[in-house]
CSV table of C-alpha atoms in Angstrom, one decimal:
chain,number,residue,atom,x,y,z
A,1,MET,CA,0.0,0.0,-0.2
A,2,ARG,CA,3.2,2.5,1.0
A,3,ILE,CA,4.3,1.5,-2.4
A,4,TRP,CA,1.1,2.1,-4.6
A,5,SER,CA,0.8,5.6,-2.5
A,6,GLY,CA,4.6,6.4,-3.6
A,7,ASN,CA,3.4,6.0,-6.9
A,8,TYR,CA,0.7,7.7,-7.1
A,9,GLU,CA,2.3,11.1,-5.7
A,10,PHE,CA,5.2,10.6,-7.8
A,11,THR,CA,2.6,10.3,-11.1
A,12,GLN,CA,1.1,13.2,-9.8
A,13,ALA,CA,3.7,15.4,-9.5
A,14,ILE,CA,5.0,14.7,-12.9
A,15,ARG,CA,1.8,15.5,-14.0
A,16,VAL,CA,2.0,18.8,-12.5
A,17,LYS,CA,5.6,19.6,-13.8
A,18,THR,CA,4.5,18.6,-17.4
A,19,SER,CA,1.7,21.1,-16.8
A,20,GLN,CA,3.6,24.0,-15.6
A,21,TYR,CA,6.5,23.2,-18.6
A,22,LYS,CA,3.5,23.2,-20.9
A,23,GLU,CA,2.5,26.9,-19.9
A,24,VAL,CA,6.1,27.9,-19.6
A,25,ARG,CA,6.7,27.1,-23.4
A,26,GLN,CA,3.0,28.5,-24.6
A,27,GLN,CA,4.0,31.6,-22.7
A,28,GLY,CA,6.7,32.2,-25.6
A,29,LEU,CA,9.7,31.4,-23.1
A,30,GLU,CA,10.2,28.1,-25.5
A,31,PRO,CA,8.1,27.9,-28.2
A,32,LEU,CA,6.4,24.8,-29.4
A,33,PRO,CA,8.2,23.2,-32.9
A,34,ALA,CA,6.5,24.4,-35.5
A,35,LYS,CA,5.1,21.0,-37.0
A,36,LEU,CA,5.1,21.1,-41.2
A,37,ASN,CA,3.0,18.2,-43.4
A,38,PHE,CA,5.0,17.7,-47.0
A,39,TYR,CA,1.9,16.0,-49.1
A,40,LEU,CA,4.0,14.6,-52.1
A,41,LEU,CA,2.9,14.3,-55.3
A,42,PRO,CA,3.6,11.6,-57.7
A,43,ALA,CA,6.6,12.0,-59.5
A,44,PHE,CA,7.6,15.1,-57.2
A,45,SER,CA,10.7,16.7,-57.4
A,46,LEU,CA,13.4,15.0,-55.1
A,47,HIS,CA,16.0,18.1,-55.3
A,48,ALA,CA,13.0,20.2,-54.0
A,49,PHE,CA,11.5,18.1,-51.5
A,50,SER,CA,15.3,17.8,-50.0
A,51,SER,CA,16.3,21.5,-50.0
A,52,ALA,CA,13.4,21.9,-47.7
A,53,ILE,CA,14.1,19.2,-45.3
A,54,ASP,CA,17.8,20.8,-45.4
A,55,VAL,CA,16.7,23.9,-44.3
A,56,LEU,CA,15.0,22.9,-41.5
A,57,MET,CA,17.2,20.3,-40.2
A,58,LEU,CA,20.0,23.5,-40.1
A,59,ALA,CA,17.4,25.7,-38.9
A,60,ASN,CA,17.0,23.0,-35.8
A,61,GLU,CA,20.8,23.1,-35.5
A,62,ALA,CA,21.3,26.7,-35.7
A,63,THR,CA,18.9,27.5,-33.1
A,64,GLY,CA,20.2,24.5,-31.0
A,65,ARG,CA,16.6,22.9,-30.6
A,66,ASN,CA,13.7,21.3,-32.2
A,67,ALA,CA,12.7,24.3,-33.9
A,68,TYR,CA,10.8,22.2,-36.7
A,69,SER,CA,9.4,19.0,-37.0
A,70,TRP,CA,8.1,17.1,-39.9
A,71,GLN,CA,6.0,14.5,-41.4
A,72,VAL,CA,5.3,13.0,-45.0
A,73,VAL,CA,2.0,12.7,-45.9
A,74,SER,CA,0.5,10.9,-49.1
A,75,ASP,CA,-2.4,10.1,-50.7
A,76,ASP,CA,-3.4,6.7,-49.0
A,77,GLY,CA,-0.4,6.5,-46.7
A,78,GLN,CA,1.9,4.7,-48.9
A,79,PRO,CA,5.7,5.3,-50.4
A,80,VAL,CA,5.8,8.0,-53.0
A,81,VAL,CA,8.3,8.0,-55.9
A,82,SER,CA,9.6,11.0,-57.1
A,83,SER,CA,10.5,12.1,-60.8
A,84,CYS,CA,14.1,10.6,-60.4
A,85,GLY,CA,13.1,7.1,-59.6
A,86,ILE,CA,13.6,7.0,-55.7
A,87,THR,CA,11.1,6.2,-52.9
A,88,ILE,CA,10.3,8.2,-50.1
A,89,ASN,CA,8.4,6.2,-47.5
A,90,SER,CA,5.0,8.3,-45.9
A,91,GLU,CA,4.3,8.5,-42.2
A,92,VAL,CA,0.6,9.1,-42.8
A,93,GLY,CA,-2.4,9.0,-45.4
A,94,LEU,CA,-4.6,12.1,-46.6
A,95,ARG,CA,-7.7,11.1,-44.7
A,96,SER,CA,-6.1,10.4,-41.4
A,97,GLU,CA,-3.9,13.8,-41.1
A,98,ARG,CA,-7.3,15.6,-41.9
A,99,ASP,CA,-9.2,14.2,-39.2
A,100,ARG,CA,-6.2,14.8,-36.9
A,101,ASN,CA,-5.6,18.5,-38.0
A,102,LEU,CA,-9.6,18.9,-36.6
A,103,ARG,CA,-8.1,18.1,-33.0
A,104,SER,CA,-4.8,20.0,-33.5
A,105,ASN,CA,-4.2,23.8,-32.6
A,106,PRO,CA,-2.5,25.3,-34.1
A,107,VAL,CA,-2.9,23.5,-37.4
A,108,PRO,CA,0.4,22.3,-39.2
A,109,VAL,CA,1.6,24.0,-42.4
A,110,ALA,CA,0.9,22.4,-45.5
A,111,ILE,CA,2.9,21.8,-48.0
A,112,VAL,CA,2.3,20.3,-51.4
A,113,CYS,CA,5.6,19.5,-53.6
A,114,GLY,CA,5.0,18.7,-57.4
A,115,ASP,CA,7.5,18.9,-60.1
A,116,ARG,CA,6.9,20.2,-63.6
A,117,SER,CA,4.4,17.8,-64.8
A,118,LEU,CA,0.7,18.5,-64.1
A,119,PRO,CA,-0.9,17.2,-61.3
A,120,ARG,CA,-4.4,15.2,-61.5
A,121,TYR,CA,-6.9,16.7,-60.1
A,122,ASP,CA,-7.8,15.4,-56.3
A,123,SER,CA,-10.8,16.3,-54.7
A,124,GLN,CA,-9.9,15.4,-51.0
A,125,LEU,CA,-6.6,17.2,-51.4
A,126,ASP,CA,-8.1,20.2,-52.7
A,127,ALA,CA,-10.6,20.1,-49.5
A,128,TRP,CA,-7.5,19.6,-47.0
A,129,LEU,CA,-6.1,22.9,-48.4
A,130,ARG,CA,-9.6,24.6,-48.0
A,131,GLU,CA,-9.7,23.3,-44.2
A,132,CYS,CA,-6.0,24.6,-43.6
A,133,ARG,CA,-6.8,27.9,-45.3
A,134,ASN,CA,-9.4,28.3,-42.7
A,135,ARG,CA,-7.7,27.9,-39.8
A,136,GLY,CA,-5.0,30.5,-40.5
A,137,ALA,CA,-2.3,27.5,-41.2
A,138,ARG,CA,0.6,28.3,-43.8
A,139,LEU,CA,0.2,27.3,-47.4
A,140,VAL,CA,3.4,26.6,-49.6
A,141,GLY,CA,3.2,25.4,-53.3
A,142,ILE,CA,6.2,23.6,-54.5
A,143,GLY,CA,6.7,23.6,-58.6
A,144,GLY,CA,3.4,21.5,-59.4
A,145,GLY,CA,2.3,22.4,-56.1
A,146,THR,CA,1.6,25.4,-57.0
A,147,LEU,CA,-1.3,24.8,-59.6
A,148,VAL,CA,-2.7,22.4,-57.0
A,149,LEU,CA,-3.2,25.4,-54.7
A,150,ALA,CA,-4.7,27.3,-57.6
A,151,ARG,CA,-6.9,24.9,-58.0
A,152,ALA,CA,-8.1,24.3,-54.5
A,153,GLY,CA,-9.1,27.7,-54.6
A,154,VAL,CA,-7.1,29.1,-52.2
A,155,ALA,CA,-4.6,31.6,-54.2
A,156,GLU,CA,-7.5,33.9,-55.5
A,157,GLY,CA,-6.0,37.4,-56.2
A,158,ARG,CA,-2.7,36.5,-54.4
A,159,ARG,CA,1.0,36.2,-55.6
A,160,CYS,CA,2.2,33.0,-56.9
A,161,ALA,CA,5.4,31.9,-58.3
A,162,VAL,CA,5.4,29.4,-61.5
A,163,HIS,CA,7.8,27.8,-63.3
A,164,TRP,CA,8.4,29.0,-66.4
A,165,GLU,CA,7.0,26.0,-68.4
A,166,GLN,CA,4.1,26.1,-66.6
A,167,PHE,CA,3.8,29.5,-66.9
A,168,PRO,CA,1.4,29.9,-69.9
A,169,LEU,CA,-0.9,27.3,-69.1
A,170,PHE,CA,-1.0,28.7,-65.8
A,171,LEU,CA,-2.4,32.2,-66.8
A,172,GLU,CA,-4.9,30.5,-69.1
A,173,GLN,CA,-6.5,28.2,-66.6
A,174,PHE,CA,-6.2,30.5,-63.3
A,175,PRO,CA,-6.7,34.1,-64.3
A,176,SER,CA,-7.5,35.2,-60.8
A,177,VAL,CA,-4.1,34.2,-59.6
A,178,ILE,CA,-1.4,36.7,-60.1
A,179,ALA,CA,1.0,34.4,-61.5
A,180,THR,CA,5.1,35.8,-61.7
A,181,GLN,CA,7.9,34.2,-62.9
A,182,GLY,CA,9.8,34.9,-59.7
A,183,VAL,CA,12.1,32.2,-57.7
A,184,PHE,CA,9.6,32.5,-55.1
A,185,GLU,CA,6.5,34.5,-53.7
A,186,ARG,CA,5.1,35.0,-50.5
A,187,ASP,CA,1.9,36.6,-50.3
A,188,GLY,CA,0.5,36.9,-46.5
A,189,GLU,CA,1.0,33.0,-45.2
A,190,LEU,CA,1.0,31.9,-49.0
A,191,TYR,CA,4.0,30.7,-50.1
A,192,THR,CA,4.9,29.6,-53.7
A,193,CYS,CA,8.2,28.8,-55.6
A,194,SER,CA,9.1,27.7,-59.0
A,195,GLY,CA,10.1,24.3,-57.6
A,196,ALA,CA,14.0,22.4,-57.7
A,197,ALA,CA,16.6,24.9,-56.2
A,198,ALA,CA,14.0,27.6,-55.3
A,199,SER,CA,12.9,25.2,-52.6
A,200,PHE,CA,15.9,26.5,-50.7
A,201,ASP,CA,15.5,29.7,-50.7
A,202,THR,CA,11.7,29.7,-49.9
A,203,PHE,CA,12.6,28.2,-46.7
A,204,LEU,CA,15.4,30.0,-45.3
A,205,ASP,CA,12.5,32.8,-46.0
A,206,LEU,CA,10.1,31.2,-44.1
A,207,VAL,CA,12.7,30.2,-41.3
A,208,GLY,CA,13.9,34.0,-41.5
A,209,ARG,CA,10.5,35.6,-40.5
A,210,ASP,CA,10.0,33.1,-37.7
A,211,HIS,CA,14.1,33.3,-36.4
A,212,GLY,CA,15.7,36.1,-37.5
A,213,ALA,CA,18.5,37.1,-40.2
A,214,ALA,CA,20.9,35.7,-38.2
A,215,VAL,CA,19.6,32.0,-37.8
A,216,VAL,CA,19.6,32.4,-41.6
A,217,ASN,CA,23.1,33.6,-42.3
A,218,ARG,CA,24.3,30.3,-39.7
A,219,ILE,CA,22.0,28.3,-41.8
A,220,CYS,CA,23.6,29.6,-45.3
A,221,GLU,CA,27.0,28.9,-43.4
A,222,LYS,CA,26.4,25.7,-42.8
A,223,ALA,CA,24.9,25.0,-46.4
A,224,VAL,CA,27.8,26.8,-48.2
A,225,ALA,CA,25.4,28.8,-49.9
A,226,CYS,CA,27.1,31.9,-51.2
A,227,ARG,CA,23.7,33.7,-52.6
A,228,ILE,CA,20.4,34.1,-50.6
A,229,ARG,CA,17.6,35.3,-53.5
A,230,ALA,CA,14.9,37.2,-52.6
A,231,VAL,CA,11.3,37.2,-53.6
A,232,GLY,CA,10.5,38.4,-56.9
A,233,ASP,CA,13.9,37.1,-58.3
A,234,ARG,CA,14.3,35.9,-61.7
A,235,GLN,CA,14.1,32.2,-62.2
A,236,ARG,CA,16.8,31.9,-65.0
A,237,LEU,CA,19.0,34.1,-66.5
A,238,PRO,CA,18.1,34.5,-70.4
A,239,PRO,CA,19.2,31.7,-72.6
A,240,ASN,CA,22.6,31.4,-73.8
A,241,SER,CA,24.0,33.7,-71.1
A,242,ARG,CA,27.4,34.0,-69.9
A,243,VAL,CA,28.5,33.3,-66.7
A,244,ARG,CA,29.4,37.3,-66.5
A,245,PHE,CA,26.0,38.5,-67.6
A,246,ASN,CA,25.0,40.7,-65.1
A,247,HIS,CA,24.1,44.1,-66.9
A,248,LYS,CA,21.1,45.8,-65.1
A,249,ALA,CA,20.1,47.3,-68.6
A,250,ILE,CA,19.7,44.0,-70.4
A,251,ILE,CA,17.8,42.6,-67.8
A,252,GLU,CA,15.6,45.8,-68.0
A,253,VAL,CA,14.5,45.3,-71.7
A,254,ILE,CA,14.2,41.8,-71.1
A,255,ASP,CA,11.9,42.1,-68.5
A,256,GLN,CA,9.8,44.7,-70.6
A,257,MET,CA,10.0,42.4,-73.5
A,258,GLU,CA,8.4,39.4,-70.7
A,259,ALA,CA,5.8,41.7,-69.8
A,260,ASN,CA,5.1,42.8,-73.5
A,261,ILE,CA,4.7,39.2,-75.0
A,262,GLY,CA,1.1,39.4,-76.5
A,263,ASP,CA,1.7,43.4,-77.8
A,264,PRO,CA,5.1,43.5,-78.7
A,265,LYS,CA,6.6,46.9,-78.2
A,266,SER,CA,9.1,48.6,-80.5
A,267,ILE,CA,13.3,48.1,-79.8
A,268,ASN,CA,13.0,52.0,-79.5
A,269,GLY,CA,10.1,52.0,-76.8
A,270,LEU,CA,12.0,49.1,-74.5
A,271,VAL,CA,15.2,51.2,-74.9
A,272,ALA,CA,13.9,54.4,-73.8
A,273,ALA,CA,13.6,53.4,-70.1
A,274,THR,CA,17.2,52.2,-69.8
A,275,GLY,CA,19.0,55.8,-70.8
A,276,LEU,CA,21.2,53.8,-73.0
A,277,THR,CA,21.2,54.2,-76.7
A,278,ARG,CA,19.5,51.5,-79.0
A,279,ARG,CA,23.4,51.2,-80.4
A,280,GLN,CA,24.9,50.7,-77.1
A,281,ILE,CA,21.6,48.4,-76.3
A,282,GLU,CA,22.3,46.1,-78.9
A,283,ARG,CA,26.0,45.7,-78.7
A,284,LEU,CA,25.4,44.7,-75.4
A,285,PHE,CA,23.0,42.4,-76.5
A,286,LYS,CA,25.2,41.2,-79.5
A,287,ARG,CA,28.0,41.0,-76.7
A,288,GLU,CA,26.3,39.0,-74.1
A,289,LEU,CA,23.3,36.9,-75.9
A,290,GLY,CA,24.9,36.7,-79.3
A,291,ARG,CA,22.0,37.8,-80.8
A,292,THR,CA,20.0,41.2,-81.5
A,293,PRO,CA,17.2,42.6,-79.0
A,294,SER,CA,14.8,42.2,-82.1
A,295,ARG,CA,15.8,38.3,-82.4
A,296,TYR,CA,15.8,37.6,-78.6
A,297,TYR,CA,12.1,39.4,-78.5
A,298,LEU,CA,11.2,36.9,-81.4
A,299,ASP,CA,12.7,34.1,-79.5
A,300,LEU,CA,10.7,34.8,-76.2
A,301,ARG,CA,7.2,35.0,-78.0
A,302,LEU,CA,8.4,32.0,-80.0
A,303,GLU,CA,9.2,29.9,-77.2
A,304,ARG,CA,5.5,31.1,-75.2
A,305,ALA,CA,4.0,29.8,-78.5
A,306,HIS,CA,5.9,26.5,-78.0
A,307,LEU,CA,4.6,26.1,-74.6
A,308,LEU,CA,1.1,26.9,-75.5
A,309,LEU,CA,0.7,24.3,-78.1
A,310,ARG,CA,2.0,21.6,-75.9
A,311,SER,CA,0.1,22.3,-73.2
A,312,SER,CA,-3.2,24.1,-73.8
A,313,SER,CA,-6.1,23.4,-76.0
A,314,LEU,CA,-6.1,26.9,-77.7
A,315,PRO,CA,-6.5,27.2,-81.2
A,316,VAL,CA,-3.4,27.8,-83.2
A,317,ILE,CA,-4.5,31.1,-84.7
A,318,GLU,CA,-5.3,32.0,-80.8
A,319,ILE,CA,-2.2,31.0,-79.8
A,320,ALA,CA,-0.4,33.3,-83.0
A,321,VAL,CA,-2.5,36.4,-81.4
A,322,VAL,CA,-1.8,35.8,-77.7
A,323,CYS,CA,2.2,35.9,-78.6
A,324,GLY,CA,2.1,38.8,-80.9
A,325,PHE,CA,1.6,37.7,-84.3
A,326,VAL,CA,-1.0,40.0,-86.4
A,327,SER,CA,-0.7,36.6,-89.4
A,328,ALA,CA,-0.9,33.5,-88.8
A,329,SER,CA,1.0,32.3,-91.9
A,330,HIS,CA,4.1,34.7,-90.6
A,331,PHE,CA,3.4,32.9,-87.3
A,332,SER,CA,3.6,29.3,-88.9
A,333,LYS,CA,6.8,30.3,-91.1
A,334,VAL,CA,9.1,31.6,-88.4
A,335,TYR,CA,8.0,28.9,-85.9
A,336,ARG,CA,9.0,26.3,-88.5
A,337,ASN,CA,12.2,28.1,-89.1
A,338,MET,CA,13.4,27.7,-85.0
A,339,TYR,CA,11.5,24.2,-84.2
A,340,GLY,CA,11.5,22.6,-87.5
A,341,CYS,CA,7.9,21.8,-87.9
A,342,ALA,CA,4.5,23.6,-88.4
A,343,PRO,CA,2.5,24.8,-84.9
A,344,HIS,CA,0.0,21.9,-85.4
A,345,GLN,CA,2.6,19.7,-85.6
A,346,THR,CA,3.3,20.4,-82.2
A,347,ARG,CA,0.3,20.1,-80.8
A,348,LEU,CA,-0.3,16.9,-82.5
A,349,LEU,CA,2.6,15.0,-81.5
A,350,SER,CA,2.3,16.5,-77.7
A,351,ARG,CA,-1.1,14.8,-77.6
A,352,GLY,CA,-0.2,11.5,-79.2
A,353,ALA,CA,2.9,11.3,-76.7
A,354,GLY,CA,0.6,12.1,-73.6
A,355,GLN,CA,2.7,14.9,-72.8
A,356,ASP,CA,5.3,12.6,-71.2
A,357,ARG,CA,8.4,14.4,-71.2
A,358,SER,CA,10.6,11.3,-71.2
A,359,SER,CA,9.2,10.5,-74.6
A,360,ASP,CA,8.6,14.3,-75.9
A,361,PRO,CA,11.3,15.0,-78.3
A,362,LEU,CA,9.9,18.9,-78.1
A,363,ALA,CA,11.5,18.9,-75.0
A,364,ASP,CA,14.8,18.8,-76.4
A,365,PRO,CA,16.3,22.1,-78.6
A,366,PRO,CA,16.3,22.4,-82.0
A,367,GLY,CA,19.0,20.6,-83.6
A,368,HIS,CA,19.3,17.8,-81.2
A,369,PRO,CA,19.5,14.5,-82.4
A,370,THR,CA,16.2,13.6,-80.9
A,371,ALA,CA,14.3,16.6,-82.0
A,372,ASP,CA,15.6,16.2,-85.5
A,373,ARG,CA,13.8,12.6,-85.1
A,374,MET,CA,11.0,14.6,-84.2
A,375,VAL,CA,10.9,16.4,-87.1
A,376,THR,CA,11.1,13.3,-89.5
A,377,SER,CA,8.2,12.0,-87.4
A,378,ALA,CA,5.9,14.9,-87.8
A,379,ARG,CA,6.4,14.8,-91.5
A,380,THR,CA,4.8,11.4,-91.7
A,381,LEU,CA,1.9,12.7,-89.9
A,382,CYS,CA,0.9,15.8,-92.2
A,383,VAL,CA,-1.5,13.7,-94.0
A,384,GLN,CA,-3.6,13.7,-90.5
A,385,ASN,CA,-3.7,17.2,-90.1
A,386,GLN,CA,-6.9,18.3,-91.4
A,387,ARG,CA,-9.1,15.7,-89.1
A,388,PHE,CA,-6.6,17.1,-86.5
A,389,MET,CA,-8.1,20.6,-86.8
A,390,ALA,CA,-11.1,19.5,-87.3
A,391,ALA,CA,-11.5,17.7,-84.0
A,392,ASP,CA,-9.6,20.6,-82.3
A,393,GLY,CA,-12.6,22.8,-83.2
A,394,TYR,CA,-10.2,25.1,-85.5
A,395,ASP,CA,-12.9,27.3,-86.8
A,396,ARG,CA,-11.2,30.8,-87.3
A,397,PRO,CA,-12.5,32.9,-84.0
A,398,THR,CA,-14.1,36.5,-84.3
A,399,ILE,CA,-12.3,39.4,-83.3
A,400,SER,CA,-13.4,40.0,-80.3
A,401,GLN,CA,-13.0,36.8,-79.0
A,402,ILE,CA,-9.2,36.6,-79.8
A,403,SER,CA,-9.0,40.0,-77.8
A,404,GLU,CA,-11.1,38.9,-74.9
A,405,ARG,CA,-8.6,35.9,-74.5
A,406,LYS,CA,-5.5,37.7,-75.1
A,407,SER,CA,-6.2,40.1,-72.7
A,408,ARG,CA,-7.0,37.1,-69.9
A,409,ILE,CA,-4.4,35.2,-70.9
A,410,CYS,CA,-1.5,38.3,-71.0
A,411,LYS,CA,-2.9,40.9,-68.0
A,412,ASN,CA,-0.8,39.4,-65.7
A,413,THR,CA,2.5,38.4,-67.7
A,414,LEU,CA,5.6,39.9,-65.9
């Protein structure tokens, strides 16, 4: 009896100490660890996922305590295979996590990690994100995860960073979201990033808001990261740029070009804001990029058209208009010169391949051996052109229809 009494008193003392310890932590003297749920989409980017985890792990080291804890969530609680074939185990299924979230306070950070591929529709995932948003949780979209956030309706009127390959399709599908081509964006408690290495910068910013610049600097020292990218920084340098490319005037001109894909401005108009002459800008472009400003501008518009042909259902004539081409014949001619096939052949081949990048030679640049094989195959498919155009509803739209679609697609372009 005495032994039982002693154990009872000891248990009660432990309970008192535990409750006091919880009160101290809740008063802010020792904050509770922030919990994060990583929902991995099929074929997610392992690079983006591991970069985020590295930041959180180093944050725990830099703060000297368990500042962050995390778990992997999947649709059914089963392991998820990344785009590179490596499998990551999941701790919990989405349905169980939704039930747990209803009883937890605060709600864990919800992170959707994808890749450049387009995610399939999942009503349960969308409902989970809306529940987290309604309870004030932070939401993070990585790569294709940003499309999931937009589809769930939690990014309406918010700035979202979208990978440049997904950007044209994103503008078409989500006109009410302010899409950008920055490395990452932060709009209130909504974080979005373009994926891959941008995940590292995104989570550095998140940790910085929680623990300050000193912790971020310590993380960068441990990770040997010599440059921290900020909100809105460019995702990529212009194609074929050299390592020494750093002239501010060129960046300003290119930013204006990207902002005026649908309504191309004259080169004189682009140059006016830089304070340099047209001849000076042309020399800089030729030296740094190996082409004239006019040629670079045309390449940007053709790249946008190429992405829309592969990922959207817009008729070819509309794609030509929203990319700044006033003549369908001129668009077809310059497109064929760059990509080696007609626009409708690109559309036909992308549909036939199911938009599978591993078997889509359009992902390779013109002149690549795989792309050359694609051009040969495209010529054999020309006989199907009329049937394809009829199936795609390729009736010429009215001028008002083109103008309306053009303004909707282009209004959010950077």
